Coordinates of C-alpha atoms in Angstrom, one line a residue:
M617 CA -41.0 42.2 -43.4
S618 CA -43.2 41.4 -46.5
E619 CA -43.8 37.9 -45.0
I620 CA -45.3 39.3 -41.8
K621 CA -49.1 39.4 -42.3
R622 CA -51.5 41.4 -40.3
K623 CA -55.3 42.1 -40.0
R624 CA -56.6 45.6 -40.3
G625 CA -58.7 46.9 -37.5
R626 CA -57.4 44.3 -35.1
K627 CA -54.6 45.0 -32.3
P628 CA -51.3 43.7 -33.8
S629 CA -49.6 40.8 -32.4
S630 CA -46.1 40.9 -31.1
N631 CA -44.6 39.8 -34.5
N632 CA -45.8 42.8 -36.8
R633 CA -43.8 45.2 -38.5
A634 CA -43.7 47.6 -35.6
N635 CA -41.3 45.2 -34.0
E636 CA -38.7 46.1 -36.8
E637 CA -36.9 49.0 -35.3
T638 CA -34.4 51.5 -36.4
L639 CA -31.4 51.6 -34.2
D640 CA -30.6 55.1 -32.9
S641 CA -29.2 55.0 -29.4
P642 CA -31.1 57.9 -27.5
S643 CA -30.0 59.6 -24.4
T644 CA -32.4 59.7 -21.4
T645 CA -34.2 62.5 -22.8
A646 CA -35.3 60.7 -26.0
M647 CA -38.8 59.9 -26.9
D648 CA -40.3 56.4 -25.7
D649 CA -41.0 55.3 -29.4
V650 CA -37.3 55.5 -30.2
F651 CA -36.0 53.3 -27.4
S652 CA -37.5 51.8 -24.3
V653 CA -36.3 49.6 -21.5
A654 CA -38.9 47.1 -22.5
N655 CA -37.0 46.5 -25.7
V656 CA -33.7 45.6 -24.0
E657 CA -33.1 42.0 -23.9
L658 CA -30.3 40.5 -21.7
V659 CA -27.9 38.2 -23.6
P660 CA -26.4 35.3 -21.5
N661 CA -22.6 35.1 -21.4
Q662 CA -21.1 32.9 -23.9
S663 CA -17.7 31.3 -24.1
P664 CA -15.7 32.9 -26.9
P665 CA -14.6 30.8 -29.9
A666 CA -11.2 29.2 -29.8
A667 CA -10.3 31.3 -33.0
V668 CA -11.0 34.4 -31.1
D669 CA -9.1 33.3 -28.0
E670 CA -6.0 33.1 -30.2
H671 CA -6.0 36.8 -30.8
R672 CA -6.7 38.0 -27.2
P673 CA -3.7 39.0 -25.0
R674 CA -3.4 36.4 -22.1
R675 CA -3.4 37.8 -18.5
G676 CA -0.5 37.0 -16.2
R677 CA 3.1 36.0 -17.2
P678 CA 3.7 35.2 -20.9
K679 CA 4.4 31.6 -21.7
K680 CA 8.1 30.9 -22.1
L681 CA 9.2 29.3 -25.3
K682 CA 11.4 26.2 -25.6
T683 CA 14.9 26.9 -26.0
E684 CA 15.1 25.0 -29.3
E685 CA 12.2 26.9 -30.7
K686 CA 12.7 30.4 -32.3
S687 CA 10.0 32.9 -32.1
P688 CA 8.7 34.0 -35.6
P689 CA 8.9 37.6 -36.4
P690 CA 5.6 39.4 -35.4
T691 CA 3.5 40.6 -38.4
R692 CA 1.5 43.6 -38.7
V693 CA -1.9 43.4 -40.5
S694 CA -3.0 46.4 -42.5
S695 CA -6.6 47.2 -43.3
A696 CA -5.8 46.2 -46.9
G697 CA -5.0 42.6 -45.7
L698 CA -1.3 42.7 -46.3
S699 CA 1.1 41.5 -43.5
R700 CA 4.7 42.5 -43.2
P701 CA 7.4 41.9 -40.4
S702 CA 7.3 44.5 -37.6
E703 CA 9.8 47.4 -38.2
N704 CA 11.3 47.0 -34.7
G705 CA 11.8 43.3 -34.8
G706 CA 10.7 41.6 -31.6
D707 CA 9.6 44.7 -29.8
F708 CA 6.3 44.9 -31.8
N709 CA 3.5 45.5 -29.3
G710 CA 0.8 43.5 -31.4
V711 CA -1.4 46.5 -32.3
I712 CA -2.7 46.8 -35.7
P713 CA -4.0 49.8 -37.6
G714 CA -7.5 50.1 -36.3
G715 CA -6.2 49.6 -32.7
D716 CA -6.9 45.9 -32.1
S717 CA -4.6 43.9 -30.0
I718 CA -3.7 40.5 -31.5
G719 CA -1.1 39.3 -28.9
A720 CA 1.0 36.7 -30.5
A721 CA 1.1 36.8 -34.4
P722 CA -1.6 34.3 -35.9
A723 CA -0.3 31.7 -38.3
V724 CA -2.6 33.2 -41.1
A725 CA -2.9 36.9 -41.7
R726 CA -6.3 38.2 -40.7
V727 CA -7.9 41.0 -42.6
V728 CA -9.0 43.7 -40.2
P729 CA -11.5 46.2 -41.2
A730 CA -10.6 50.0 -41.3
M731 CA -12.3 50.6 -37.9
D732 CA -10.7 54.1 -37.5
A733 CA -13.1 55.2 -40.3
V734 CA -16.0 54.5 -38.1
V735 CA -17.3 57.4 -36.1
K736 CA -19.9 58.2 -33.5
V737 CA -22.8 60.5 -34.6
F738 CA -24.3 62.8 -32.1
C739 CA -27.7 64.5 -33.0
V740 CA -30.1 66.8 -31.4
H741 CA -33.4 66.4 -32.9
T742 CA -36.4 68.9 -32.9
E743 CA -39.5 67.2 -34.2
P744 CA -42.6 68.9 -35.4
N745 CA -45.6 69.1 -33.3
F746 CA -48.5 67.9 -35.5
S747 CA -51.1 68.5 -32.7
L748 CA -49.9 72.1 -32.4
P749 CA -48.4 72.7 -35.9
W750 CA -47.2 76.2 -35.1
Q751 CA -44.8 74.8 -32.5
R752 CA -42.1 72.2 -32.2
K753 CA -41.7 69.5 -29.6
R754 CA -39.1 69.5 -26.9
Q755 CA -35.5 68.6 -28.4
Y756 CA -33.8 65.4 -27.5
S757 CA -30.5 63.9 -28.2
S758 CA -29.4 60.5 -29.8
S759 CA -26.3 58.8 -30.7
S760 CA -25.6 56.4 -33.6
S761 CA -22.8 55.4 -35.9
G762 CA -21.3 56.4 -39.3
F763 CA -18.2 56.0 -41.4
V764 CA -15.9 57.9 -43.6
I765 CA -16.0 57.4 -47.4
G766 CA -14.1 59.2 -50.2
G767 CA -14.4 62.8 -51.0
R768 CA -14.4 64.0 -47.3
R769 CA -17.8 62.6 -46.6
V770 CA -19.5 60.5 -44.0
L771 CA -22.5 58.1 -44.3
T772 CA -25.1 57.3 -41.7
N773 CA -28.7 56.5 -41.5
A774 CA -31.4 59.0 -42.5
H775 CA -33.3 58.3 -39.2
S776 CA -30.2 58.9 -37.3
V777 CA -30.3 62.7 -38.3
E778 CA -34.1 63.2 -39.0
H779 CA -35.3 66.6 -37.9
Y780 CA -31.9 67.5 -36.8
T781 CA -31.0 70.8 -35.2
Q782 CA -27.3 70.0 -34.7
V783 CA -25.0 67.1 -35.7
K784 CA -21.5 66.3 -34.3
L785 CA -19.1 63.6 -35.1
K786 CA -16.4 62.1 -32.9
K787 CA -13.6 59.8 -34.3
R788 CA -12.5 56.8 -32.6
G789 CA -10.0 57.4 -29.7
S790 CA -10.7 61.2 -29.8
D791 CA -12.2 63.4 -27.3
T792 CA -13.3 66.1 -29.6
K793 CA -16.8 66.5 -31.3
Y794 CA -16.7 68.1 -34.7
L795 CA -19.8 70.1 -36.0
A796 CA -21.1 68.3 -39.2
T797 CA -23.1 69.5 -42.1
V798 CA -25.9 67.3 -43.6
L799 CA -25.4 67.2 -47.4
A800 CA -28.3 64.8 -48.4
I801 CA -31.0 62.7 -46.7
G802 CA -32.4 59.7 -48.6
T803 CA -35.6 59.0 -46.7
E804 CA -36.6 56.0 -49.0
C805 CA -33.1 54.2 -48.6
D806 CA -32.6 55.4 -45.0
I807 CA -29.1 56.8 -45.8
A808 CA -27.7 60.4 -45.0
M809 CA -24.6 62.0 -46.1
L810 CA -22.5 64.3 -43.9
T811 CA -19.4 66.3 -44.1
V812 CA -17.1 68.3 -41.7
D813 CA -15.4 71.7 -42.6
D814 CA -12.7 71.2 -39.9
D815 CA -9.6 69.9 -41.6
E816 CA -8.2 68.4 -38.3
F817 CA -11.2 65.9 -38.4
W818 CA -9.8 64.4 -41.6
E819 CA -6.3 63.8 -40.5
G820 CA -5.2 60.3 -40.2
V821 CA -8.5 58.8 -41.4
S822 CA -8.6 56.6 -44.5
P823 CA -12.0 56.1 -46.2
V824 CA -13.6 52.7 -46.3
E825 CA -13.7 50.8 -49.8
F826 CA -16.9 49.2 -50.8
G827 CA -17.1 45.6 -51.8
E828 CA -19.4 43.6 -54.0
L829 CA -22.9 42.2 -52.7
P830 CA -22.0 39.2 -50.6
T831 CA -23.5 35.9 -51.0
L832 CA -25.2 33.5 -48.6
Q833 CA -23.1 32.4 -45.7
D834 CA -20.5 35.1 -46.3
A835 CA -19.0 36.2 -43.1
V836 CA -19.8 40.0 -42.2
T837 CA -18.6 42.1 -39.3
V838 CA -20.8 45.0 -38.1
V839 CA -18.9 47.9 -36.5
G840 CA -20.4 50.8 -34.5
Y841 CA -21.2 52.3 -31.2
P842 CA -24.2 50.5 -29.7
I843 CA -25.9 50.9 -26.4
G844 CA -23.9 49.4 -23.5
G845 CA -20.8 51.4 -23.8
D846 CA -19.1 54.5 -25.3
T847 CA -16.3 52.6 -27.1
I848 CA -16.5 50.9 -30.4
S849 CA -18.1 47.5 -30.7
V850 CA -17.7 44.7 -33.1
T851 CA -20.1 41.8 -33.8
S852 CA -19.7 39.1 -36.4
G853 CA -22.1 36.8 -38.1
V854 CA -23.1 35.6 -41.7
V855 CA -25.4 36.6 -44.4
S856 CA -28.5 34.5 -43.9
R857 CA -30.9 36.0 -46.5
I858 CA -30.9 38.4 -49.5
E859 CA -34.3 39.7 -50.7
I860 CA -36.4 42.8 -51.2
L861 CA -36.9 44.1 -47.6
S862 CA -39.4 46.6 -46.1
Y863 CA -37.5 49.6 -45.1
V864 CA -39.3 50.7 -41.9
H865 CA -38.1 54.4 -42.0
G866 CA -38.7 54.8 -45.7
S867 CA -41.9 52.9 -46.0
T868 CA -40.5 51.4 -49.2
E869 CA -39.3 48.1 -50.3
L870 CA -35.5 47.9 -51.5
L871 CA -32.8 45.3 -51.6
G872 CA -31.6 44.2 -48.3
L873 CA -29.4 41.7 -46.5
Q874 CA -30.6 39.8 -43.3
I875 CA -27.6 38.7 -41.0
D876 CA -27.4 37.1 -37.7
A877 CA -24.9 39.4 -36.2
A878 CA -26.0 41.3 -33.2
I879 CA -27.4 44.6 -34.0
N880 CA -28.5 47.0 -31.2
S881 CA -29.6 50.6 -30.6
G882 CA -26.7 52.7 -31.7
N883 CA -25.6 50.6 -34.6
S884 CA -27.6 52.5 -36.9
G885 CA -25.3 53.8 -39.7
G886 CA -22.4 51.6 -38.8
P887 CA -20.7 49.6 -41.6
A888 CA -20.8 45.9 -42.2
F889 CA -17.4 44.7 -43.4
S890 CA -16.7 41.5 -45.3
D891 CA -13.8 39.1 -44.6
K892 CA -11.8 41.1 -47.1
G893 CA -12.1 44.2 -45.1
N894 CA -14.4 46.0 -47.5
C895 CA -17.7 47.5 -46.5
V896 CA -20.7 45.5 -47.8
G897 CA -23.5 47.4 -46.0
I898 CA -24.9 49.8 -43.4
A899 CA -26.7 48.4 -40.3
F900 CA -30.2 50.0 -40.1
Q901 CA -32.9 47.9 -38.4
S902 CA -33.4 44.7 -36.5
L903 CA -36.4 42.5 -35.7
K904 CA -37.5 42.3 -32.1
H905 CA -39.7 39.2 -31.2
E906 CA -39.7 36.9 -28.4
D907 CA -39.4 33.9 -30.9
V908 CA -36.3 35.2 -32.7
E909 CA -32.7 36.1 -32.0
N910 CA -30.0 38.1 -33.8
I911 CA -32.1 39.1 -36.8
G912 CA -30.5 42.2 -38.2
Y913 CA -30.8 44.0 -41.5
V914 CA -28.1 45.7 -43.5
I915 CA -28.5 48.1 -46.4
P916 CA -26.4 46.5 -49.2
T917 CA -23.9 48.1 -51.4
P918 CA -26.1 48.5 -54.7
V919 CA -28.4 50.7 -52.6
I920 CA -25.6 52.6 -51.0
V921 CA -23.8 53.3 -54.4
H922 CA -27.2 54.3 -55.9
F923 CA -27.6 56.9 -53.2
I924 CA -24.0 58.2 -53.7
K925 CA -24.2 58.4 -57.5
D926 CA -27.6 60.2 -57.3
Y927 CA -26.2 62.8 -55.2
E928 CA -23.0 63.3 -57.3
K929 CA -25.0 63.2 -60.4
N930 CA -27.7 65.7 -59.4
G931 CA -26.2 67.7 -56.7
A932 CA -29.1 66.5 -54.5
Y933 CA -30.9 63.3 -53.4
T934 CA -33.7 62.7 -56.1
G935 CA -34.9 59.2 -54.9
F936 CA -35.4 55.7 -56.2
P937 CA -37.8 55.6 -59.1
I938 CA -40.6 52.9 -59.2
L939 CA -43.1 51.8 -61.8
G940 CA -46.2 53.5 -60.9
V941 CA -48.5 50.6 -61.3
E942 CA -50.3 48.0 -59.0
W943 CA -50.0 44.5 -60.4
Q944 CA -51.5 41.0 -60.0
K945 CA -49.8 37.6 -60.2
M946 CA -50.6 35.3 -63.2
E947 CA -50.1 31.9 -61.7
N948 CA -53.5 30.6 -62.4
P949 CA -53.6 28.9 -65.8
D950 CA -57.3 29.8 -66.4
L951 CA -56.5 33.5 -65.8
R952 CA -53.6 33.3 -68.2
M953 CA -55.7 31.7 -70.9
A954 CA -58.4 34.3 -70.5
M955 CA -55.9 37.1 -70.9
G956 CA -54.7 35.7 -74.1
M957 CA -51.4 34.6 -73.0
K958 CA -49.6 31.7 -74.9
S959 CA -48.2 28.7 -73.1
D960 CA -44.8 30.1 -73.2
Q961 CA -45.5 33.6 -72.1
K962 CA -45.1 34.8 -68.5
G963 CA -45.8 38.2 -66.9
V964 CA -48.0 40.1 -64.3
R965 CA -51.2 41.9 -65.0
I966 CA -51.6 45.5 -64.3
R967 CA -54.5 46.4 -61.9
R968 CA -54.2 50.1 -61.4
I969 CA -52.0 52.8 -62.8
D970 CA -51.0 56.0 -60.7
P971 CA -52.7 59.0 -62.6
T972 CA -49.6 61.1 -61.6
A973 CA -47.0 58.6 -63.0
P974 CA -45.6 58.7 -66.6
E975 CA -46.8 55.2 -67.2
Y976 CA -50.5 56.5 -67.0
K977 CA -50.1 57.9 -70.6
V978 CA -48.8 54.7 -72.0
L979 CA -50.0 51.6 -70.1
K980 CA -53.4 50.6 -69.5
P981 CA -55.2 48.3 -66.9
S982 CA -55.1 44.7 -67.8
D983 CA -51.9 45.0 -69.7
I984 CA -49.6 42.1 -69.2
I985 CA -45.9 43.2 -68.3
L986 CA -43.9 40.5 -70.1
S987 CA -40.3 42.1 -69.5
F988 CA -38.6 45.1 -68.1
D989 CA -35.3 46.3 -69.9
G990 CA -34.9 42.9 -71.7
V991 CA -35.5 40.7 -68.5
D992 CA -38.3 38.3 -68.6
I993 CA -40.8 38.6 -65.7
A994 CA -42.3 35.4 -64.2
N995 CA -46.0 34.8 -63.4
D996 CA -45.1 35.5 -59.7
G997 CA -43.4 38.8 -60.4
T998 CA -39.8 37.7 -59.9
V999 CA -36.8 37.8 -62.2
P1000 CA -33.5 35.8 -62.1
F1001 CA -31.0 37.2 -59.7
R1002 CA -28.1 34.9 -59.0
H1003 CA -27.5 31.2 -59.2
G1004 CA -30.4 29.7 -57.2
E1005 CA -32.0 32.9 -56.3
R1006 CA -34.9 35.1 -57.7
M1007 CA -35.8 38.6 -56.9
G1008 CA -38.9 40.7 -57.2
F1009 CA -38.8 42.6 -60.5
S1010 CA -39.0 46.0 -58.5
Y1011 CA -35.2 45.3 -57.9
L1012 CA -34.6 46.1 -61.7
V1013 CA -36.5 49.4 -61.4
S1014 CA -34.7 50.4 -58.2
Q1015 CA -31.5 50.2 -60.1
K1016 CA -32.5 53.1 -62.3
Y1017 CA -32.3 56.7 -61.6
T1018 CA -34.9 59.4 -61.6
G1019 CA -35.5 60.4 -65.3
D1020 CA -33.9 57.2 -66.8
S1021 CA -35.8 55.5 -69.6
A1022 CA -36.7 51.8 -69.4
A1023 CA -37.9 49.4 -72.1
I1024 CA -41.1 47.6 -71.2
K1025 CA -42.8 44.8 -73.1
V1026 CA -46.6 44.3 -72.6
L1027 CA -49.3 42.0 -74.0
R1028 CA -52.4 43.8 -74.9
D1029 CA -55.3 42.1 -76.7
S1030 CA -53.1 39.3 -77.5
K1031 CA -50.7 41.6 -79.3
I1032 CA -47.1 42.3 -78.0
L1033 CA -46.3 46.0 -77.6
N1034 CA -42.9 47.7 -76.9
F1035 CA -42.7 50.9 -75.1
N1036 CA -39.8 53.1 -73.9
M1037 CA -40.7 55.4 -70.9
D1038 CA -39.2 57.7 -68.4
L1039 CA -39.3 56.7 -64.8
A1040 CA -40.1 58.9 -61.9
T1041 CA -40.5 58.7 -58.2
H1042 CA -43.7 57.7 -56.7
R1043 CA -46.1 60.2 -55.0
R1044 CA -48.7 59.1 -52.5
L1045 CA -51.8 60.9 -51.5
I1046 CA -50.6 60.4 -47.9
P1047 CA -46.9 60.8 -48.0
S1048 CA -44.6 58.9 -45.8
H1049 CA -42.4 61.8 -45.0
N1050 CA -42.6 65.6 -44.7
K1051 CA -38.9 65.6 -45.9
G1052 CA -37.9 68.1 -43.2
R1053 CA -40.4 70.5 -43.8
P1054 CA -42.7 71.9 -41.1
P1055 CA -46.4 70.9 -41.1
S1056 CA -48.8 73.1 -42.9
F1057 CA -51.8 74.6 -41.3
Y1058 CA -54.5 77.2 -41.7
I1059 CA -56.8 78.5 -38.9
I1060 CA -60.2 80.2 -39.3
A1061 CA -62.7 80.7 -36.4
G1062 CA -60.9 78.1 -34.3
F1063 CA -60.8 75.4 -36.9
V1064 CA -57.3 74.2 -37.5
F1065 CA -57.0 72.8 -41.1
S1066 CA -53.9 70.5 -41.8
T1067 CA -52.8 67.9 -44.3
V1068 CA -52.5 64.1 -43.5
S1069 CA -49.1 62.4 -43.7
V1070 CA -47.7 59.2 -42.1
P1071 CA -45.9 61.3 -39.5
Y1072 CA -49.1 63.2 -38.8
L1073 CA -51.0 59.8 -38.3
R1074 CA -48.2 58.6 -36.0
S1075 CA -48.3 61.6 -33.9
E1076 CA -52.1 61.5 -33.5
Y1077 CA -52.6 57.8 -33.1
G1078 CA -49.1 56.3 -31.9
K1079 CA -46.8 53.7 -33.2
E1080 CA -49.9 51.4 -33.9
Y1081 CA -51.4 54.1 -36.1
E1082 CA -52.1 51.5 -38.8
F1083 CA -54.6 49.9 -36.4
E1084 CA -55.8 52.9 -34.5
T1085 CA -56.5 55.4 -37.5
P1086 CA -60.3 55.9 -38.4
V1087 CA -61.3 53.7 -41.2
K1088 CA -61.8 56.3 -43.7
L1089 CA -58.3 57.7 -43.4
L1090 CA -56.8 54.4 -43.2
E1091 CA -58.5 53.3 -46.5
K1092 CA -57.1 56.5 -48.2
L1093 CA -53.6 55.6 -46.7
L1094 CA -53.6 52.0 -48.0
Y1095 CA -55.5 52.2 -51.4
S1096 CA -56.2 55.8 -52.6
L1097 CA -54.2 57.2 -55.4
P1098 CA -53.7 60.9 -56.1
Q1099 CA -55.5 62.3 -59.1
S1100 CA -53.1 65.3 -59.5
P1101 CA -49.5 66.1 -58.6
D1102 CA -50.6 68.6 -56.1
E1103 CA -53.5 66.9 -54.4
Q1104 CA -53.5 66.7 -50.6
L1105 CA -55.8 65.1 -48.1
V1106 CA -57.0 68.2 -46.0
V1107 CA -58.6 67.6 -42.6
I1108 CA -59.8 69.6 -39.6
S1109 CA -57.4 68.4 -37.1
Q1110 CA -59.1 70.0 -34.2
V1111 CA -61.4 72.8 -33.0
L1112 CA -59.8 75.5 -30.6
V1113 CA -63.1 76.1 -28.7
A1114 CA -64.7 79.6 -28.8
D1115 CA -68.1 81.0 -28.8
I1116 CA -68.3 81.1 -32.7
N1117 CA -67.8 77.3 -33.0
I1118 CA -70.2 76.1 -30.4
G1119 CA -71.6 72.6 -31.4
Y1120 CA -68.5 71.9 -33.5
E1121 CA -66.1 71.0 -30.7
E1122 CA -66.1 67.2 -31.3
I1123 CA -64.9 67.4 -35.0
V1124 CA -61.3 65.8 -35.0
N1125 CA -59.4 64.7 -38.0
T1126 CA -62.3 64.7 -40.3
Q1127 CA -61.7 65.3 -44.2
V1128 CA -62.9 68.4 -45.9
H1129 CA -64.3 67.7 -49.3
A1130 CA -65.5 71.1 -50.4
F1131 CA -65.9 74.7 -49.5
N1132 CA -69.0 76.7 -50.7
G1133 CA -69.5 73.9 -53.3
K1134 CA -66.1 73.9 -54.8
P1135 CA -63.8 70.8 -54.3
V1136 CA -60.9 71.2 -51.9
K1137 CA -57.7 70.1 -53.9
N1138 CA -55.1 71.0 -51.3
L1139 CA -54.7 73.2 -48.4
K1140 CA -53.4 76.2 -50.1
S1141 CA -56.4 76.3 -52.5
L1142 CA -58.8 76.0 -49.2
A1143 CA -56.9 78.9 -47.7
D1144 CA -57.1 81.1 -50.8
M1145 CA -60.9 80.4 -51.3
V1146 CA -61.6 81.4 -47.6
E1147 CA -59.4 84.4 -47.4
N1148 CA -61.0 85.8 -50.7
C1149 CA -64.6 84.7 -50.0
D1150 CA -67.1 87.5 -50.2
D1151 CA -70.1 85.3 -49.5
E1152 CA -72.1 85.8 -46.3
F1153 CA -71.4 82.3 -45.1
L1154 CA -68.6 79.9 -45.0
K1155 CA -69.7 76.4 -45.8
F1156 CA -67.4 73.4 -45.3
D1157 CA -68.6 70.0 -46.6
L1158 CA -66.9 67.2 -44.5
E1159 CA -66.7 63.3 -44.4
Y1160 CA -69.6 61.4 -43.1
D1161 CA -72.0 64.1 -44.8
Q1162 CA -71.3 66.7 -42.0
I1163 CA -71.2 70.4 -42.8
V1164 CA -69.9 73.4 -40.9
V1165 CA -71.3 76.8 -41.5
L1166 CA -70.0 80.0 -40.2
R1167 CA -70.9 83.7 -40.9
S1168 CA -68.0 85.1 -42.9
K1169 CA -67.4 88.5 -41.2
T1170 CA -67.9 87.1 -37.8
A1171 CA -65.5 84.2 -38.4
K1172 CA -62.6 86.3 -39.6
A1173 CA -63.0 88.8 -36.7
A1174 CA -63.1 85.8 -34.1
T1175 CA -59.9 84.4 -35.6
L1176 CA -57.7 87.2 -34.3
D1177 CA -59.0 86.7 -30.8
I1178 CA -58.4 82.9 -30.9
L1179 CA -54.9 83.4 -32.1
A1180 CA -54.1 85.8 -29.4
T1181 CA -55.6 83.5 -26.7
H1182 CA -53.6 80.6 -27.7
C1183 CA -50.4 82.5 -28.6
I1184 CA -50.4 81.5 -32.1
P1185 CA -48.2 83.9 -34.3
S1186 CA -50.2 83.4 -37.6
A1187 CA -53.3 82.1 -39.0
M1188 CA -51.4 80.1 -41.8
S1189 CA -48.1 78.4 -42.0
D1190 CA -45.4 80.2 -44.1
D1191 CA -45.6 78.0 -47.1
L1192 CA -49.2 79.0 -47.6
K1193 CA -48.2 82.7 -47.7
K1194 CA -46.1 82.3 -50.8

């Protein structure tokens, strides 16, 4: 989470963010970075609470009632929380909608979540091969959870269906798997929306109803299909924290709930119900560490509703807008005085502005943001949230939709200025996701040119890529801002050894700055310049002041032989041919 600090260039301790894991339950063919035996922790047996025992059917002969006592009529509890006498009197078998056996009727009606709406998600993944970008990796299977919402739709986690080839859904108590269609994938919020064309799937299934954002200590029940069995599983706990969380899959920070209910691999995409039977979130990640127990994280309803409304409004997922600035806290009184702030003024100072963001045309460095949409911002960057709670002001921005406008009040040169500006999604120089697209590549004389992304770095350097990546690339990942909307970081990923590239074999993951003296803006511009070059030599200026020089005619002729040797179908990816 944001509280977990780590040092660059040093091997991480066991409590870094890599220990926050998404929760797919893979089959035995799944990759090691999705699930490993080392991450499984045995939980000691615990005696069930007395309240739970009352709802469990007893073994053996039922206890006889005294002759002077009359057995009360059994009640049936619906998913809406209403109780009514059984229609067949004393012959009621104690089964509530959702399939739970309650034995003898409890004294107080208990609200039971609509567990029949919870489905098991089966997905076959085929990930890109960034080392050999013209191929894909061996497919693997995973299972996770999901639940039915209105409009014949199903919600699950985005990482549950990432790089999907085929998705199937199975209802509770059914032996049939139904083919599903992926409607939208929200990488930032880690939510995906599915549907099923077969009408049989929707028979007898009622969608869940969403509840309000819970408060601290509210009871929650997580339902899903975690590892350890094939049937539905229910765990309960309370909300222990509400704050802006780091979403591991999306590499973003959005509102999230921390709960103490057990969440394990396979719970991904499963709903979290309140004690009123309403869905208040989606389980999506947990913290694995030897010093912590039962720390799980849930995507709350404001984020879920934002995702659904975004899809309904635009016909596709457009993302969560952010304010394209980097800011500094103004807690130091001398700093506030030097910036011309009065004693009753609070806010944060703008350090840098993304040149590709709409705010770049309006705001300036050293502007003090005083308020966002009429809500005053404190010197530590927080805003009032609920009674006794404060939240980072990025929460206000995330409530907006792409293209919405916002009123921003700033202090510039001791003058208060008001701006009304449009909001857009953030674009990074090194993107966090390829959004389902295959990697781009271009090959000339055995030199494989590609673009850098977080999945690329993870493929090249493993799960600890933030510590294993070369310093030059790591600095660009953490601090560099794109100077234009189409700018990419182009590198020579590897050299396919041939006679023409002798002496260049050790060039790996090195950035390309220029070609024949012209700056390289993105991979397509590089491919176009090389393909249309009539000069005698091809000269590439690389990072660390390296250069690569090839004879033009010889290089283009050798490329065909290298492609045939390595069974590569084309010298460039399809997106570069357009």
